[in-house]
Coordinates of C-alpha atoms in Angstrom, one line a residue:
X70 CA -49.1 63.3 -125.2
X71 CA -47.5 62.8 -128.1
X72 CA -48.9 65.0 -132.4
X73 CA -51.0 62.0 -133.8
X74 CA -52.4 60.6 -130.7
X75 CA -56.6 60.5 -130.1
X76 CA -57.9 61.9 -126.6
X77 CA -61.5 62.0 -125.5
X78 CA -63.0 65.1 -123.2
X79 CA -65.3 63.8 -120.2
X80 CA -67.6 66.4 -118.2
X81 CA -68.6 65.2 -114.7
X82 CA -71.8 68.3 -114.4
X83 CA -74.7 66.8 -114.2
X84 CA -78.4 67.7 -113.9
X85 CA -80.3 65.3 -113.3
X86 CA -84.3 65.6 -113.9
X87 CA -86.7 62.8 -112.7
X88 CA -89.9 61.9 -114.8
X89 CA -91.1 59.6 -112.3
X90 CA -91.2 60.5 -108.8
X91 CA -90.9 57.3 -106.2
X92 CA -91.7 59.9 -103.9
X93 CA -95.2 60.1 -106.0
X94 CA -96.1 58.6 -108.3
X95 CA -93.5 55.4 -108.7
X96 CA -94.3 55.1 -104.8
X97 CA -98.5 54.5 -105.2
X98 CA -99.0 56.7 -102.3
X99 CA -101.3 59.0 -104.2
X100 CA -104.1 56.3 -103.8
X101 CA -105.3 52.3 -104.2
X102 CA -106.0 52.0 -107.8
X103 CA -102.9 52.7 -110.5
X104 CA -104.6 55.3 -112.0
X105 CA -104.8 56.6 -109.4
X106 CA -100.7 56.8 -109.6
X107 CA -100.8 57.8 -113.3
X108 CA -100.8 54.1 -114.6
X109 CA -102.2 52.1 -116.6
X110 CA -103.0 48.5 -115.6
X111 CA -104.1 44.7 -117.8
X112 CA -105.2 42.2 -115.8
X113 CA -106.3 39.0 -116.5
X114 CA -109.0 37.3 -114.2
X115 CA -105.8 35.4 -112.0
X116 CA -102.4 36.6 -110.3
X117 CA -103.7 40.5 -111.0
X118 CA -101.4 43.0 -110.5
X119 CA -103.1 44.7 -107.3
X120 CA -102.2 48.3 -106.3
X121 CA -102.6 48.6 -102.4
X122 CA -100.9 48.4 -98.6
X123 CA -101.6 44.6 -98.1
X124 CA -98.2 43.4 -99.3
X125 CA -96.2 46.4 -96.8
X126 CA -94.0 49.4 -98.5
X127 CA -90.9 50.3 -99.3
X128 CA -91.6 53.4 -98.0
X129 CA -95.2 55.5 -97.6
X130 CA -98.2 52.8 -97.2
X131 CA -98.6 50.9 -100.9
X132 CA -96.4 49.5 -103.2
X133 CA -97.8 47.0 -106.4
X134 CA -97.8 43.2 -105.9
X135 CA -99.0 40.0 -107.5
X136 CA -102.6 39.8 -105.1
X137 CA -105.3 41.4 -103.6
X138 CA -106.9 43.3 -101.3
X139 CA -106.5 40.9 -99.2
X140 CA -104.2 38.5 -99.6
X141 CA -100.6 38.5 -101.4
X142 CA -100.2 35.4 -103.0
X143 CA -99.7 34.0 -106.1
X144 CA -102.3 31.3 -107.9
X145 CA -102.5 27.8 -109.9
X146 CA -103.1 29.8 -113.2
X147 CA -101.6 30.5 -115.9
X148 CA -101.6 34.2 -116.5
X149 CA -99.4 37.3 -117.6
X150 CA -100.4 40.5 -116.6
X151 CA -99.3 44.0 -117.0
X152 CA -98.9 47.4 -116.3
X153 CA -97.2 50.6 -117.9
X154 CA -96.4 53.9 -117.7
X155 CA -96.0 56.5 -120.8
X156 CA -93.0 58.7 -120.4
X157 CA -91.4 62.2 -122.5
X158 CA -87.6 62.0 -123.0
X159 CA -86.7 65.3 -123.6
X160 CA -84.2 65.1 -126.3
X161 CA -80.6 64.8 -125.1
X162 CA -80.7 62.9 -122.4
X163 CA -78.4 61.2 -120.9
X164 CA -78.4 57.8 -118.6
X165 CA -81.3 57.6 -118.7
X166 CA -82.0 55.4 -115.0
X167 CA -85.0 53.1 -114.0
X168 CA -85.1 52.2 -110.9
X169 CA -87.6 50.1 -108.3
X170 CA -87.2 48.1 -105.8
X171 CA -88.6 44.8 -105.6
X172 CA -89.5 42.3 -102.6
X173 CA -90.3 38.2 -103.8
X174 CA -90.3 35.5 -101.3
X175 CA -91.5 33.2 -103.4
X176 CA -89.8 32.4 -106.5
X177 CA -90.3 29.4 -109.4
X178 CA -87.0 30.3 -110.9
X179 CA -87.2 29.3 -114.4
X180 CA -90.9 29.1 -114.8
X181 CA -92.1 32.6 -112.7
X182 CA -90.8 35.9 -114.0
X183 CA -91.2 40.0 -113.0
X184 CA -90.1 41.7 -116.6
X185 CA -90.1 45.5 -117.7
X186 CA -89.8 46.5 -121.5
X187 CA -89.9 49.7 -123.3
X188 CA -92.0 49.9 -126.5
X189 CA -93.9 53.3 -127.8
X190 CA -96.9 54.4 -127.3
X191 CA -98.3 52.3 -131.1
X192 CA -97.9 49.0 -128.5
X193 CA -100.5 47.8 -125.9
X194 CA -99.8 44.7 -123.6
X195 CA -102.8 42.7 -123.4
X196 CA -103.2 40.7 -120.4
X197 CA -102.5 36.6 -121.2
X198 CA -99.5 37.6 -123.7
X199 CA -95.8 37.6 -122.9
X200 CA -94.8 40.7 -125.1
X201 CA -92.8 40.0 -128.1
X202 CA -92.9 42.7 -131.3
X203 CA -91.9 46.0 -130.9
X204 CA -91.2 45.9 -127.7
X205 CA -87.6 45.6 -125.8
X206 CA -86.6 44.0 -122.8
X207 CA -85.1 45.5 -120.1
X208 CA -85.6 43.9 -117.4
X209 CA -86.0 39.9 -115.7
X210 CA -86.3 39.4 -112.3
X211 CA -86.7 35.1 -111.2
X212 CA -83.8 34.2 -108.4
X213 CA -83.0 34.4 -105.7
X214 CA -85.7 34.7 -103.3
X215 CA -86.5 38.5 -102.0
X216 CA -87.4 38.9 -98.9
X217 CA -87.3 42.4 -98.6
X218 CA -87.4 44.9 -101.6
X219 CA -84.5 44.9 -102.6
X220 CA -83.5 47.6 -105.5
X221 CA -83.5 47.3 -108.7
X222 CA -82.0 49.6 -111.3
X223 CA -81.5 49.7 -115.3
X224 CA -79.3 51.8 -117.4
X225 CA -82.0 52.3 -120.3
X226 CA -80.8 53.2 -123.5
X227 CA -80.0 56.6 -124.9
X228 CA -81.5 56.4 -127.9
X229 CA -85.0 56.6 -126.0
X230 CA -84.0 60.7 -126.5
X231 CA -87.0 62.9 -127.0
X232 CA -89.6 60.0 -127.6
X233 CA -92.0 59.7 -124.9
X234 CA -91.3 55.6 -124.0
X235 CA -94.5 53.4 -122.4
X236 CA -92.6 51.2 -120.0
X237 CA -94.3 48.2 -119.3
X238 CA -94.0 45.6 -116.0
X239 CA -95.2 42.6 -116.7
X240 CA -95.2 39.3 -114.2
X241 CA -95.5 36.1 -115.9
X242 CA -97.2 32.4 -113.9
X243 CA -96.7 29.5 -115.4
X244 CA -99.3 27.9 -113.1
X245 CA -96.9 25.2 -111.6
X246 CA -95.8 25.7 -107.8
X247 CA -94.6 27.3 -105.2
X248 CA -96.2 30.7 -106.9
X249 CA -94.0 33.8 -107.4
X250 CA -94.9 36.5 -105.7
X251 CA -93.6 40.1 -106.3
X252 CA -94.3 43.2 -105.2
X253 CA -92.8 46.8 -106.8
X254 CA -92.2 50.0 -104.6
X255 CA -90.6 53.6 -105.5
X256 CA -90.2 53.2 -108.6
X257 CA -87.8 56.3 -109.9
X258 CA -87.5 57.2 -114.3
X259 CA -85.2 60.1 -114.1
X260 CA -81.8 61.4 -116.4
X261 CA -78.8 63.8 -117.0
X262 CA -80.3 67.0 -118.8
X263 CA -77.1 69.5 -119.0
X264 CA -76.4 71.1 -122.4
X265 CA -72.4 70.7 -123.4
X266 CA -70.4 73.4 -125.2
X267 CA -66.8 72.9 -125.3
X268 CA -64.7 75.3 -127.2
X269 CA -60.8 75.2 -127.6
X270 CA -57.8 78.1 -127.7
X271 CA -56.3 77.8 -129.8
X272 CA -60.4 78.1 -132.1
X273 CA -61.0 75.1 -134.6
X274 CA -62.9 72.2 -131.6
X275 CA -66.6 73.1 -130.5
X276 CA -68.9 69.5 -129.1
X277 CA -72.5 69.7 -127.1
X278 CA -71.4 65.6 -126.7
X279 CA -70.8 66.2 -122.8
X280 CA -67.9 63.3 -123.5
X281 CA -66.1 63.8 -126.9
X282 CA -63.8 61.6 -128.1
X283 CA -61.6 60.8 -131.4
X284 CA -59.7 64.6 -130.6
X285 CA -56.1 65.0 -132.9
X286 CA -54.6 68.3 -131.7
X287 CA -51.7 69.1 -133.0
X288 CA -50.1 71.6 -130.9
X289 CA -50.4 72.8 -127.2
X290 CA -54.8 73.7 -126.6
X291 CA -56.8 74.2 -123.2
X292 CA -61.0 72.5 -123.8
X293 CA -63.2 74.8 -121.9
X294 CA -66.9 72.8 -121.3
X295 CA -69.7 75.3 -119.9
X296 CA -72.5 72.4 -118.4
X297 CA -75.8 74.6 -118.5
X298 CA -79.3 74.0 -117.4
X299 CA -83.2 75.0 -118.0
X300 CA -83.3 77.2 -114.6
X301 CA -79.8 79.1 -115.9
X302 CA -77.6 77.3 -113.6
X303 CA -74.3 76.7 -114.9
X304 CA -70.8 75.7 -114.5
X305 CA -67.3 75.9 -116.9
X306 CA -64.0 73.8 -116.1
X307 CA -61.4 73.6 -118.7
X308 CA -58.2 71.2 -119.6
X309 CA -54.7 71.7 -120.4
X310 CA -53.5 69.3 -123.0
X311 CA -49.7 69.9 -124.2
X312 CA -48.4 69.0 -126.7
X313 CA -45.3 67.0 -128.0
X314 CA -43.2 66.9 -131.2

């Protein structure tokens, strides 16, 4: 580079920590109630979220779906129902990723929705009410129809690191035909929880960011990063930037 040019440093090392396990609590297989799986349900009288095997599953046996223990279908009743879970996001987490599999063979485009919101523990969803103030909508689905379970990926903001986030899944039905029938399975939430330590030779630069930006070295400089995990494992790598006068 030339003197005065800015550079960005990048570390690809990561340490993935699973906060919602898609094979356990995210699979709904530990039991046939939301409470058995560590989730909370907020249902009205109709179009209830149900935890059972009737809608089939992406893996395992159970899923979370709209219906009853003996039906998998929406009905002609205006409804807003929810299920949610609180998750502690460790400080310093990056690449916060929410994934789940959605099946919705019947849709009503622009009228019936599956949505996902984040909020704090100060806000609890209410049956019959679409989340508003205090909630951030991070996902919305209405079309096309999904005959099979299909992976959905949502990147959550890194500003959630160091907080307890309430993740809310919501079904909204406007009571006009056809009636959407979503089913959700294998929910996962993962973060990158590596700790980063950058240094330079000649000395003068240090950073704990994964990818520091805007550096302007004025002489040939070697940058070294060590990424470490809580279990004591670590990786170290270096790169040298040559500066032309």
